[in-house]
Coordinates of C-alpha atoms in Angstrom, one line a residue:
M21 CA 37.2 -70.4 -77.5
I22 CA 38.6 -67.1 -78.7
N23 CA 36.4 -64.1 -79.7
K24 CA 33.6 -65.1 -77.4
Y25 CA 32.4 -63.2 -74.3
P26 CA 30.8 -64.9 -71.3
L27 CA 27.0 -64.3 -71.1
W28 CA 27.3 -61.9 -68.2
K29 CA 29.6 -59.5 -70.1
Y30 CA 27.1 -59.3 -73.0
L31 CA 24.3 -58.6 -70.5
L32 CA 26.4 -56.0 -68.8
I33 CA 27.0 -54.2 -72.1
L34 CA 23.3 -54.4 -73.0
M35 CA 22.3 -53.0 -69.6
V36 CA 24.8 -50.1 -69.8
V37 CA 23.6 -49.2 -73.3
A38 CA 19.9 -49.5 -72.3
M39 CA 20.5 -47.2 -69.3
G40 CA 22.2 -44.8 -71.6
V41 CA 19.2 -44.8 -74.0
I42 CA 16.8 -44.1 -71.1
Y43 CA 18.8 -41.2 -69.6
A44 CA 19.5 -39.7 -73.0
L45 CA 15.9 -39.8 -74.1
P46 CA 14.9 -36.6 -72.2
N47 CA 17.1 -34.6 -74.6
L48 CA 14.7 -35.5 -77.4
Y49 CA 12.0 -33.5 -75.7
P50 CA 12.8 -29.8 -76.2
D51 CA 11.6 -27.2 -73.7
D52 CA 8.7 -25.0 -74.6
P53 CA 9.2 -21.3 -74.9
A54 CA 7.5 -19.8 -71.9
V55 CA 7.0 -16.6 -69.9
Q56 CA 7.4 -16.6 -66.2
L57 CA 5.4 -14.4 -63.9
A58 CA 6.8 -13.6 -60.4
P59 CA 5.9 -11.0 -57.8
Q60 CA 8.4 -8.3 -56.9
R61 CA 7.9 -9.0 -53.2
G62 CA 7.6 -12.4 -51.5
S63 CA 4.5 -11.4 -49.6
V64 CA 2.5 -11.1 -52.9
Q65 CA 0.8 -14.2 -54.3
I66 CA 0.2 -15.2 -57.9
T67 CA -3.5 -16.2 -58.3
E68 CA -5.8 -17.4 -61.1
R69 CA -7.1 -13.9 -61.3
H70 CA -3.6 -12.7 -62.5
L71 CA -3.4 -15.5 -65.1
S72 CA -6.9 -14.6 -66.4
Q73 CA -5.8 -11.0 -66.7
V74 CA -2.8 -12.1 -68.7
T75 CA -4.7 -14.5 -71.0
R76 CA -7.3 -11.9 -71.8
A77 CA -4.5 -9.6 -72.9
L78 CA -3.0 -12.4 -75.0
D79 CA -6.3 -13.2 -76.6
N80 CA -6.9 -9.6 -77.5
A81 CA -3.5 -9.5 -79.2
N82 CA -4.1 -12.8 -81.1
I83 CA -1.0 -14.4 -79.5
E84 CA -1.3 -18.2 -79.3
Y85 CA -0.5 -19.8 -75.9
F86 CA -1.2 -23.0 -74.0
G87 CA -0.5 -24.7 -70.6
Q88 CA -0.7 -21.9 -68.1
D89 CA 0.2 -23.1 -64.6
I90 CA 1.0 -21.7 -61.1
E91 CA 3.8 -23.4 -59.2
N92 CA 5.7 -22.2 -56.2
N93 CA 4.1 -18.7 -56.5
N94 CA 5.3 -18.5 -60.1
G95 CA 3.1 -18.4 -63.1
I96 CA 4.2 -20.1 -66.3
I97 CA 2.5 -19.6 -69.7
R98 CA 3.8 -21.7 -72.6
F99 CA 4.0 -20.6 -76.3
K100 CA 4.4 -22.4 -79.6
S101 CA 7.2 -20.2 -80.9
D102 CA 10.0 -17.9 -79.7
D103 CA 8.4 -15.0 -81.6
D104 CA 5.1 -15.4 -79.7
Q105 CA 7.1 -15.6 -76.5
L106 CA 9.0 -12.3 -77.1
K107 CA 5.8 -10.5 -78.1
A108 CA 3.9 -11.8 -75.1
K109 CA 6.6 -10.7 -72.6
T110 CA 6.1 -7.0 -73.3
L111 CA 2.3 -7.4 -73.4
I112 CA 2.1 -9.3 -70.1
Q113 CA 4.4 -6.7 -68.4
E114 CA 2.0 -3.9 -69.4
A115 CA -1.0 -5.9 -68.3
L116 CA 0.4 -6.7 -64.8
G117 CA 2.3 -3.5 -64.1
E118 CA 5.5 -3.0 -62.2
D119 CA 4.5 -5.1 -59.2
F120 CA 5.4 -8.2 -61.1
V121 CA 8.5 -9.5 -62.9
V122 CA 7.8 -10.9 -66.3
A123 CA 10.8 -13.0 -67.6
L124 CA 11.6 -15.3 -70.5
N125 CA 11.9 -18.9 -69.5
L126 CA 11.9 -22.5 -70.8
A127 CA 9.3 -24.9 -69.6
P128 CA 10.3 -28.7 -69.5
T129 CA 8.3 -31.2 -71.6
T130 CA 10.0 -34.4 -70.3
P131 CA 7.4 -37.3 -69.8
Q132 CA 6.6 -38.0 -66.2
W133 CA 7.7 -41.6 -66.4
L134 CA 11.2 -40.5 -67.3
M135 CA 11.2 -37.9 -64.5
D136 CA 10.1 -40.6 -62.1
L137 CA 13.3 -42.5 -63.0
G138 CA 15.4 -39.4 -62.3
A139 CA 16.0 -38.7 -66.0
G140 CA 16.2 -35.2 -67.3
P141 CA 17.7 -33.3 -70.2
M142 CA 21.2 -31.9 -69.9
K143 CA 21.5 -28.3 -68.9
L144 CA 22.5 -25.7 -71.4
G145 CA 24.9 -22.9 -70.9
L146 CA 24.4 -19.1 -71.2
D147 CA 25.4 -19.2 -74.9
L148 CA 22.8 -21.8 -75.7
R149 CA 19.9 -21.5 -73.3
G150 CA 20.2 -17.8 -72.3
G151 CA 20.3 -16.4 -68.8
V152 CA 21.3 -13.2 -67.0
H153 CA 24.5 -11.2 -67.2
F154 CA 25.3 -8.7 -64.4
L155 CA 28.1 -6.2 -64.1
M156 CA 28.3 -5.0 -60.5
E157 CA 30.4 -2.2 -58.9
V158 CA 31.6 -2.2 -55.3
D159 CA 31.2 1.1 -53.5
M160 CA 34.8 1.8 -52.4
K161 CA 33.9 5.0 -50.6
E162 CA 31.4 3.3 -48.5
A163 CA 33.8 0.4 -47.8
L164 CA 36.3 2.9 -46.2
S165 CA 33.4 4.6 -44.4
Q166 CA 32.2 1.4 -42.8
R167 CA 35.7 0.4 -41.8
N168 CA 36.2 3.8 -40.2
E169 CA 33.0 3.3 -38.2
V170 CA 34.5 0.1 -36.8
Y171 CA 37.8 1.9 -36.0
I172 CA 35.8 4.6 -34.1
S173 CA 34.1 2.0 -31.9
E174 CA 37.5 0.4 -31.2
M175 CA 39.1 3.7 -30.5
K176 CA 36.4 4.6 -28.0
T177 CA 37.0 1.4 -26.1
L178 CA 40.8 1.9 -26.2
L179 CA 40.6 5.5 -24.8
R180 CA 38.2 4.5 -22.1
S181 CA 40.4 1.6 -21.0
E182 CA 43.4 4.0 -20.9
R183 CA 41.3 6.6 -19.0
L184 CA 42.0 9.3 -21.5
R185 CA 39.1 11.7 -21.5
Y186 CA 37.8 13.1 -24.8
R187 CA 34.7 15.1 -25.7
R188 CA 33.7 13.2 -28.9
I189 CA 34.9 11.2 -31.8
S190 CA 33.4 11.9 -35.3
R191 CA 34.0 11.1 -38.9
E192 CA 34.4 13.8 -41.5
E193 CA 35.3 13.2 -45.2
G194 CA 37.2 10.0 -44.6
T195 CA 39.0 11.5 -41.5
I196 CA 38.4 10.4 -37.9
R197 CA 38.5 13.5 -35.6
V198 CA 38.9 13.2 -31.9
L199 CA 38.2 16.3 -29.7
F200 CA 40.2 16.3 -26.4
T201 CA 39.8 18.4 -23.3
N202 CA 43.4 19.2 -22.7
E203 CA 46.9 18.8 -24.3
E204 CA 48.1 16.1 -21.9
Y205 CA 45.3 13.7 -22.9
L206 CA 45.9 14.5 -26.6
S207 CA 49.6 13.7 -26.2
K208 CA 49.1 10.4 -24.5
A209 CA 46.3 9.4 -26.9
K210 CA 48.7 9.9 -29.9
T211 CA 51.1 7.4 -28.4
V212 CA 48.4 4.8 -27.6
I213 CA 46.6 5.2 -30.9
R214 CA 49.9 5.0 -32.9
S215 CA 50.7 1.7 -31.1
E216 CA 47.2 0.1 -31.7
F217 CA 46.4 1.7 -35.0
P218 CA 49.6 2.1 -37.0
D219 CA 47.8 2.4 -40.3
F220 CA 46.7 5.9 -39.5
V221 CA 48.5 9.2 -40.2
Q222 CA 48.1 11.6 -37.3
T223 CA 47.7 15.4 -37.5
E224 CA 47.1 17.8 -34.6
K225 CA 44.8 20.8 -35.1
V226 CA 44.0 23.7 -32.8
E227 CA 40.8 25.6 -33.4
G228 CA 40.3 28.2 -30.6
E229 CA 40.1 26.3 -27.4
N230 CA 39.5 23.0 -29.2
L231 CA 42.3 20.4 -29.5
Y232 CA 41.8 18.0 -32.3
L233 CA 43.6 14.8 -33.3
D234 CA 42.8 14.0 -37.0
L235 CA 43.4 10.4 -38.1
K236 CA 43.5 9.4 -41.7
L237 CA 44.3 6.0 -43.2
S238 CA 47.5 5.8 -45.2
D239 CA 47.1 5.2 -48.9
K240 CA 48.4 1.6 -48.6
A241 CA 46.0 0.8 -45.8
A242 CA 43.1 2.3 -47.8
R243 CA 44.0 0.2 -50.9
D244 CA 44.2 -2.9 -48.7
I245 CA 40.7 -2.3 -47.3
E246 CA 39.3 -1.6 -50.8
D247 CA 40.9 -4.8 -52.1
Y248 CA 39.6 -6.8 -49.2
A249 CA 36.1 -5.4 -49.9
V250 CA 36.1 -6.6 -53.5
K251 CA 37.5 -10.1 -52.5
Q252 CA 35.0 -10.5 -49.7
N253 CA 32.1 -9.5 -51.9
L254 CA 33.4 -11.9 -54.6
T255 CA 33.3 -14.7 -52.0
T256 CA 29.9 -13.7 -50.7
L257 CA 28.4 -13.5 -54.2
R258 CA 29.8 -17.0 -55.1
N259 CA 28.1 -18.3 -51.9
R260 CA 24.9 -16.7 -52.9
V261 CA 25.1 -18.1 -56.4
N262 CA 25.7 -21.6 -54.9
E263 CA 22.6 -21.1 -52.7
L264 CA 20.6 -20.3 -55.9
G265 CA 21.7 -23.7 -57.3
V266 CA 22.8 -22.4 -60.7
S267 CA 25.0 -24.8 -62.8
E268 CA 28.3 -23.5 -64.3
P269 CA 27.9 -19.9 -63.1
L270 CA 30.6 -17.3 -63.8
V271 CA 31.5 -15.0 -60.9
Q272 CA 34.8 -13.2 -61.4
R273 CA 36.5 -9.9 -60.7
Q274 CA 36.8 -7.3 -63.5
G275 CA 39.2 -4.4 -63.1
R276 CA 39.7 -2.6 -59.7
N277 CA 36.2 -2.5 -58.3
R278 CA 33.8 -4.5 -60.6
I279 CA 32.5 -8.1 -60.6
V280 CA 30.9 -10.0 -63.5
I281 CA 28.2 -12.6 -62.9
E282 CA 26.7 -14.8 -65.5
L283 CA 23.9 -17.2 -64.5
P284 CA 22.9 -19.7 -67.3
G285 CA 19.3 -20.7 -67.4
V286 CA 18.1 -18.0 -65.0
Q287 CA 15.5 -15.8 -66.6
D288 CA 14.0 -14.4 -63.4
T289 CA 16.2 -11.3 -63.1
A290 CA 14.2 -10.0 -60.2
A291 CA 14.9 -13.0 -58.0
A292 CA 18.6 -13.1 -59.0
K293 CA 19.0 -9.3 -58.4
R294 CA 17.2 -9.5 -55.1
I295 CA 19.5 -12.2 -53.8
L296 CA 22.8 -11.0 -55.4
G297 CA 22.4 -7.3 -54.9
A298 CA 21.0 -7.4 -51.4
T299 CA 23.3 -5.6 -49.0
A300 CA 21.1 -6.4 -46.0
N301 CA 22.8 -6.9 -42.7
L302 CA 21.8 -7.0 -39.0
E303 CA 23.0 -5.0 -36.1
F304 CA 22.3 -5.9 -32.5
R305 CA 22.1 -2.9 -30.2
L306 CA 20.9 -2.2 -26.7
E307 CA 18.0 0.2 -26.2
A308 CA 19.3 3.5 -24.9
A309 CA 18.8 4.5 -21.3
S310 CA 16.5 7.4 -20.6
D311 CA 19.4 9.7 -19.4
A312 CA 21.8 8.8 -22.3
G313 CA 23.3 11.7 -24.3
T314 CA 22.2 12.5 -27.8
L315 CA 25.7 11.9 -29.1
D316 CA 25.7 8.3 -27.9
T317 CA 22.2 7.4 -29.2
E318 CA 20.2 7.1 -32.5
E319 CA 16.5 6.9 -33.1
Y320 CA 15.0 4.3 -35.6
P321 CA 11.5 3.4 -36.8
F322 CA 10.1 -0.1 -36.6
R323 CA 9.8 -2.0 -39.8
D324 CA 6.1 -2.9 -39.5
S325 CA 5.1 0.7 -38.4
A326 CA 6.9 3.8 -39.3
S327 CA 5.1 5.7 -36.5
R328 CA 6.6 3.5 -33.8
R329 CA 10.2 4.5 -33.0
A330 CA 12.8 3.5 -30.4
T331 CA 16.1 5.1 -29.3
L332 CA 19.1 2.8 -29.4
E333 CA 22.8 3.1 -28.4
R334 CA 25.2 3.8 -31.1
D335 CA 27.6 1.1 -30.0
I336 CA 27.0 -2.2 -31.9
I337 CA 27.1 -5.5 -30.0
I338 CA 27.6 -7.6 -33.1
T339 CA 26.6 -7.6 -36.8
G340 CA 25.5 -10.2 -39.3
N341 CA 29.2 -10.8 -40.0
S342 CA 29.4 -12.9 -36.8
V343 CA 26.7 -15.3 -38.0
S344 CA 28.0 -18.8 -38.8
N345 CA 24.6 -20.4 -39.8
A346 CA 21.0 -19.3 -40.2
Q347 CA 17.9 -21.3 -40.9
S348 CA 14.3 -20.2 -41.3
S349 CA 11.5 -21.8 -39.3
F350 CA 8.3 -21.0 -37.4
D351 CA 7.8 -20.2 -33.7
E352 CA 5.2 -21.6 -31.4
N353 CA 2.6 -19.2 -32.8
S354 CA 3.4 -20.3 -36.4
Q355 CA 5.0 -17.0 -37.1
P356 CA 8.2 -16.9 -39.3
Q357 CA 11.5 -16.7 -37.5
V358 CA 15.3 -17.2 -38.2
N359 CA 17.4 -19.4 -36.0
I360 CA 20.9 -18.0 -35.8
D361 CA 24.2 -19.6 -34.7
L362 CA 27.1 -17.2 -34.0
D363 CA 30.8 -17.9 -34.4
T364 CA 33.1 -18.1 -31.3
Q365 CA 33.9 -14.4 -31.1
G366 CA 30.4 -13.3 -31.8
G367 CA 29.0 -15.6 -29.1
K368 CA 31.5 -14.2 -26.6
L369 CA 30.5 -10.6 -27.4
M370 CA 26.8 -11.4 -27.3
N371 CA 27.1 -13.3 -24.0
R372 CA 29.1 -10.4 -22.4
A373 CA 26.6 -7.8 -23.5
T374 CA 23.5 -9.7 -22.5
R375 CA 25.0 -11.0 -19.2
N376 CA 25.6 -7.5 -18.0
N377 CA 22.2 -6.1 -19.2
I378 CA 19.5 -8.5 -18.1
R379 CA 16.1 -6.9 -18.1
R380 CA 17.2 -4.3 -20.6
R381 CA 15.8 -4.4 -24.1
M382 CA 17.9 -5.4 -27.1
A383 CA 17.0 -4.4 -30.7
V384 CA 17.7 -6.2 -34.0
L385 CA 18.3 -3.5 -36.6
F386 CA 17.8 -4.5 -40.2
V387 CA 20.2 -2.5 -42.4
E388 CA 19.8 -2.1 -46.2
H389 CA 22.0 -0.2 -48.5
K390 CA 20.0 0.9 -51.5
V391 CA 20.5 3.2 -54.5
K392 CA 18.2 5.7 -56.2
T393 CA 18.7 6.4 -59.9
R394 CA 18.1 10.0 -61.0
V395 CA 18.4 11.2 -64.6
I396 CA 20.1 14.6 -64.9
E397 CA 20.7 16.6 -68.1
T398 CA 24.2 18.0 -68.6
E399 CA 25.1 19.9 -71.8
G400 CA 22.2 18.4 -73.7
E401 CA 23.0 14.8 -72.6
K402 CA 21.0 12.7 -70.2
I403 CA 23.1 11.0 -67.6
E404 CA 22.0 8.5 -65.0
Q405 CA 23.2 9.4 -61.5
R406 CA 23.2 6.8 -58.7
I407 CA 22.5 8.1 -55.3
P408 CA 23.2 5.6 -52.6
Y409 CA 21.3 5.7 -49.3
V410 CA 20.9 3.5 -46.2
E411 CA 17.6 2.3 -44.7
K412 CA 17.6 1.1 -41.1
H413 CA 14.5 -0.4 -39.4
I414 CA 14.0 -2.2 -36.1
I415 CA 12.5 -5.7 -36.7
S416 CA 12.7 -6.9 -33.1
L417 CA 12.9 -5.2 -29.7
A418 CA 12.8 -7.7 -26.9
T419 CA 13.7 -7.8 -23.2
I420 CA 16.8 -9.7 -22.3
Q421 CA 15.6 -12.4 -19.8
S422 CA 19.0 -14.2 -19.5
A423 CA 22.4 -14.3 -20.9
L424 CA 22.5 -15.3 -24.6
G425 CA 25.1 -17.5 -26.1
N426 CA 26.0 -18.7 -29.6
S427 CA 22.4 -19.6 -30.6
F428 CA 19.2 -17.6 -30.5
R429 CA 16.3 -16.6 -32.8
I430 CA 15.0 -13.5 -34.6
T431 CA 11.2 -12.9 -34.8
G432 CA 9.1 -10.0 -36.1
L433 CA 9.5 -11.0 -39.8
D434 CA 6.6 -10.4 -42.3
S435 CA 6.4 -13.6 -44.2
P436 CA 8.1 -17.1 -44.6
S437 CA 9.7 -15.9 -47.8
E438 CA 11.2 -13.0 -46.0
S439 CA 12.6 -15.2 -43.3
S440 CA 14.0 -17.7 -45.9
E441 CA 15.7 -14.8 -47.8
L442 CA 17.2 -13.3 -44.7
A443 CA 18.5 -16.7 -43.6
L444 CA 20.0 -17.2 -47.0
L445 CA 21.8 -13.8 -47.0
L446 CA 23.1 -14.4 -43.4
R447 CA 24.2 -17.9 -44.3
A448 CA 26.0 -16.9 -47.5
G449 CA 27.7 -14.0 -45.7
S450 CA 27.2 -10.3 -45.8
L451 CA 28.8 -8.0 -48.3
A452 CA 31.9 -6.1 -47.0
A453 CA 30.7 -3.0 -48.9
P454 CA 27.5 -2.0 -50.9
I455 CA 27.4 -3.2 -54.4
Y456 CA 25.4 -1.7 -57.3
F457 CA 24.2 -3.0 -60.7
V458 CA 26.1 -1.2 -63.4
E459 CA 24.9 -3.3 -66.3
E460 CA 22.2 -5.9 -66.7
R461 CA 21.4 -8.1 -69.7
T462 CA 18.8 -10.8 -70.0
I463 CA 19.9 -13.2 -72.7
G464 CA 16.7 -14.9 -74.0
P465 CA 16.4 -18.5 -75.1
S466 CA 15.8 -17.4 -78.7
L467 CA 19.4 -16.0 -78.9
G468 CA 20.8 -19.5 -78.3
K469 CA 18.5 -21.2 -80.8
E470 CA 20.8 -20.4 -83.7
N471 CA 23.9 -21.6 -81.8
I472 CA 22.1 -24.9 -80.9
E473 CA 21.1 -25.5 -84.5
L474 CA 24.6 -24.8 -85.8
G475 CA 26.0 -27.0 -83.1
I476 CA 23.7 -29.9 -84.0
N477 CA 24.4 -29.4 -87.7
S478 CA 28.2 -29.6 -87.0
V479 CA 27.7 -32.9 -85.0
Q480 CA 25.5 -34.3 -87.8
I481 CA 27.9 -33.4 -90.6
G482 CA 30.9 -34.6 -88.7
M483 CA 29.2 -37.9 -87.9
A484 CA 28.0 -38.3 -91.5
F485 CA 31.5 -38.0 -92.9
V486 CA 32.9 -40.4 -90.3
V487 CA 30.1 -43.0 -91.0
L488 CA 30.7 -42.8 -94.8
F489 CA 34.4 -43.1 -94.4
M490 CA 34.2 -46.1 -92.1
L491 CA 31.7 -47.9 -94.3
A492 CA 33.7 -47.2 -97.5
Y493 CA 37.1 -48.2 -96.1
Y494 CA 36.3 -51.0 -93.6
R495 CA 32.9 -52.3 -94.9
L496 CA 31.3 -54.7 -92.4
F497 CA 33.7 -53.8 -89.7
G498 CA 33.1 -50.1 -90.5
L499 CA 29.3 -50.7 -90.0
I500 CA 30.1 -52.2 -86.6
A501 CA 32.3 -49.2 -85.7
N502 CA 29.4 -46.9 -86.7
V503 CA 27.0 -48.8 -84.4
A504 CA 29.5 -48.4 -81.6
L505 CA 29.9 -44.7 -82.5
S506 CA 26.1 -44.2 -82.1
A507 CA 26.2 -45.9 -78.8
N508 CA 29.0 -43.6 -77.8
L509 CA 26.9 -40.5 -78.5
I510 CA 24.0 -41.9 -76.6
L511 CA 26.2 -42.7 -73.5
L512 CA 27.8 -39.3 -73.7
A513 CA 24.4 -37.5 -73.7
A514 CA 23.2 -39.8 -70.8
L515 CA 26.3 -39.1 -68.7
M516 CA 26.0 -35.4 -69.1
S517 CA 22.3 -35.5 -68.2
M518 CA 22.9 -37.7 -65.2
M519 CA 25.7 -35.6 -63.9
S520 CA 23.8 -32.3 -64.5
A521 CA 26.7 -31.2 -66.6
T522 CA 26.2 -28.0 -68.6
L523 CA 26.4 -28.1 -72.4
T524 CA 28.0 -25.0 -73.9
L525 CA 29.0 -24.1 -77.4
P526 CA 32.6 -25.1 -76.7
G527 CA 31.2 -28.3 -75.3
I528 CA 29.6 -29.1 -78.6
A529 CA 33.1 -28.6 -80.1
G530 CA 34.3 -31.2 -77.6
I531 CA 31.5 -33.6 -78.8
V532 CA 32.6 -33.2 -82.4
L533 CA 36.2 -33.9 -81.4
T534 CA 35.0 -37.0 -79.5
L535 CA 33.5 -38.4 -82.8
G536 CA 36.9 -38.4 -84.4
M537 CA 38.6 -39.8 -81.3
A538 CA 36.0 -42.6 -80.9
V539 CA 36.6 -44.1 -84.4
D540 CA 40.4 -43.5 -84.0
A541 CA 40.5 -46.4 -81.6
N542 CA 38.6 -48.6 -84.1
V543 CA 41.0 -47.5 -86.8
L544 CA 43.9 -48.7 -84.7
I545 CA 42.2 -52.0 -84.0
F546 CA 41.2 -52.7 -87.6
S547 CA 44.6 -51.7 -88.9
R548 CA 46.2 -54.2 -86.5
I549 CA 43.8 -56.9 -87.7
K550 CA 44.8 -56.2 -91.3
E551 CA 48.5 -56.4 -90.3
E552 CA 48.0 -59.7 -88.5
M553 CA 46.2 -61.1 -91.6
Q554 CA 49.1 -60.0 -93.8
N555 CA 51.5 -61.8 -91.5
G556 CA 49.7 -65.1 -92.1
A557 CA 47.4 -65.2 -89.0
S558 CA 44.0 -66.8 -89.4
P559 CA 41.0 -64.5 -89.3
Q560 CA 40.0 -65.5 -85.8
M561 CA 43.5 -65.1 -84.5
A562 CA 43.9 -61.8 -86.4
I563 CA 40.7 -60.5 -84.7
H564 CA 41.9 -61.6 -81.3
A565 CA 45.4 -60.2 -81.7
G566 CA 44.1 -56.9 -83.2
F567 CA 42.0 -56.1 -80.1
E568 CA 44.5 -57.4 -77.6
R569 CA 47.6 -55.7 -79.0
A570 CA 46.0 -52.4 -79.9
F571 CA 44.6 -51.9 -76.4
V572 CA 47.8 -50.6 -74.8
T573 CA 48.2 -48.0 -77.6
I574 CA 44.6 -46.9 -77.3
F575 CA 44.8 -46.7 -73.5
D576 CA 48.0 -44.6 -73.5
A577 CA 46.7 -42.2 -76.1
N578 CA 43.3 -41.7 -74.3
L579 CA 44.9 -41.4 -70.9
T580 CA 47.2 -38.5 -71.9
T581 CA 44.3 -36.7 -73.5
L582 CA 42.2 -37.3 -70.4
L583 CA 44.9 -35.8 -68.2
V584 CA 45.0 -32.7 -70.4
A585 CA 41.2 -32.4 -70.2
V586 CA 41.3 -32.7 -66.4
I587 CA 43.9 -29.9 -66.2
L588 CA 41.8 -27.7 -68.5
F589 CA 38.9 -28.2 -66.2
A590 CA 40.9 -27.4 -63.1
V591 CA 42.6 -24.2 -64.3
G592 CA 40.1 -23.0 -67.0
T593 CA 37.0 -21.0 -66.6
G594 CA 33.7 -20.7 -68.5
P595 CA 34.0 -21.9 -72.1
V596 CA 37.2 -23.8 -71.4
K597 CA 35.5 -25.8 -68.7
G598 CA 32.6 -26.6 -71.0
F599 CA 35.0 -28.0 -73.6
A600 CA 36.9 -30.0 -70.9
V601 CA 33.7 -31.6 -69.5
T602 CA 32.5 -33.0 -72.9
L603 CA 36.0 -34.0 -73.9
S604 CA 36.6 -35.9 -70.6
L605 CA 33.3 -37.7 -70.7
G606 CA 33.7 -38.4 -74.4
I607 CA 37.1 -40.1 -73.8
I608 CA 35.5 -42.4 -71.1
T609 CA 32.5 -43.4 -73.3
S610 CA 34.7 -43.8 -76.4
M611 CA 37.0 -46.2 -74.6
F612 CA 34.0 -48.3 -73.5
T613 CA 32.3 -48.3 -76.9
A614 CA 35.4 -48.7 -79.1
I615 CA 36.8 -51.6 -77.1
M616 CA 33.9 -53.3 -75.3
V617 CA 30.9 -52.6 -77.6
T618 CA 32.8 -53.1 -80.8
R619 CA 34.4 -56.3 -79.5
A620 CA 31.0 -57.6 -78.5
L621 CA 29.5 -56.9 -81.9
V622 CA 32.5 -58.5 -83.7
N623 CA 32.2 -61.5 -81.4
V624 CA 28.5 -61.9 -82.2
T625 CA 29.0 -61.6 -86.0
H626 CA 32.4 -63.4 -86.3
G627 CA 33.1 -65.4 -83.2
G628 CA 33.0 -69.2 -83.3
R629 CA 32.8 -69.4 -87.1
Q630 CA 35.1 -70.9 -89.6
L631 CA 36.3 -67.8 -91.6
K632 CA 38.5 -67.8 -94.6
K633 CA 38.6 -64.0 -95.0
L634 CA 37.3 -60.9 -93.4
S635 CA 35.3 -58.0 -94.8
I636 CA 37.7 -55.3 -93.7

């Protein structure tokens, strides 16, 4: 019998639509405006005392709130309106002081039974939900400085292996200066260094009895190092963003030495800044011998006690750049530690250094590049001046009991949160050069409210026009198409929620376009049915031929559009990807609803009946 589905196909369609309804439901429960409280340092705990302090300040200011909670050392206080949320943010920050970060946030209201099924609302992009926007600048001068330090270490090794005696190697204003004892050594060193380090321009200088060989990187080599620093920092920042678990982030280069980062849904700027801007690294050095010269040693304080100090060799065994994996855990005394795996080259260097220095002590030096901001007044204008500086502290100084290999552990950390953060930074990769925040913007949820309302209105208006047109032109079949269109929107919302896809303002434009494309397939089918009726076919045969013969046209049209959407997603960024996601998913759901759901409804209403005419 034509125009009849087997029972299993009806059940399959019902099951798909029912699942779509369940996973689309969380989108009907909007998030509550909230304020998040977080400590500046991981060692500080949010307690009920802090919440009481905040609620007293809110009560005194007559700001309505509800549902204060503490979860994962973060306090959440919910509000009934965005206006109350914005007023409360400033008030709470004043009440708690600078030791805490107070940030705008959105608290979920999805019922627990839906969350137990794995259902949750779709994520909103930066333009709808808000988030943080950072503009960061790479310190090019420090990038060259750090690279020159590596060159100095390599040159020392080279000159020693060639038995060319020198008094010292120093770095002055971007120039590496080597002081030799006589002209013969200087002449031989020039040849050796030119062979191994061709990127340096050499200049001889004589100052009294001192013979100097000045080495300066060529302009091209310097530009290459600077370009590498930006690219490496870009890669590292992307890895750190991935570790944060942010959906649809934007991390891209801007100009010669700047990087733009946008993190939708992230309102805790302190946590984001702490992870993204951290230039922490590790250096592994041997403790200096008692008779070592002052030019070959440096003294550093311990991190847990500034009064304790140790003298270390200047030569670095390895840095955090050699770390291939790092995981935080606890030692046998339940103290936090970081388990480290080195890459092949790092493992070789560590093994060689420790094998030849058993019973000597090795230090783990924690290196942080920081910046102080000072406001200076010039010609009546106040200008912020950034002063970069480096802090180095010893976090561990242990005796080498046996040769180490590719795996070992670091102890001496203050808290589990510190070990987790250090492991994350090492795992994501260290920055090739210090990076500083030039611009920082927190885009609150209230800023996206108007965009959401306008987007919903556009979907509603677009759907209303489509529904009215289909009812007026195709009557009963138009009603069937409208039911299928509603199912299409439900399935689209469910798919985006299940896939954790991010909805952006361009994505809403893709949904509006999907509305027209979804009924476009029905228009082709209904027009084909009309044509078959005009050619003398019976109503049942016209329905059968309309669906069968229009399928190829519908499939071809949607396939080409899907290919374009996939290409847009592959080569596009930001807003283009948001549009491509909703367009791609909309094509898939519209194919299902326009062909399967519409056909099932037509079969139920018209299949197996003696029809003389159709209401189409």
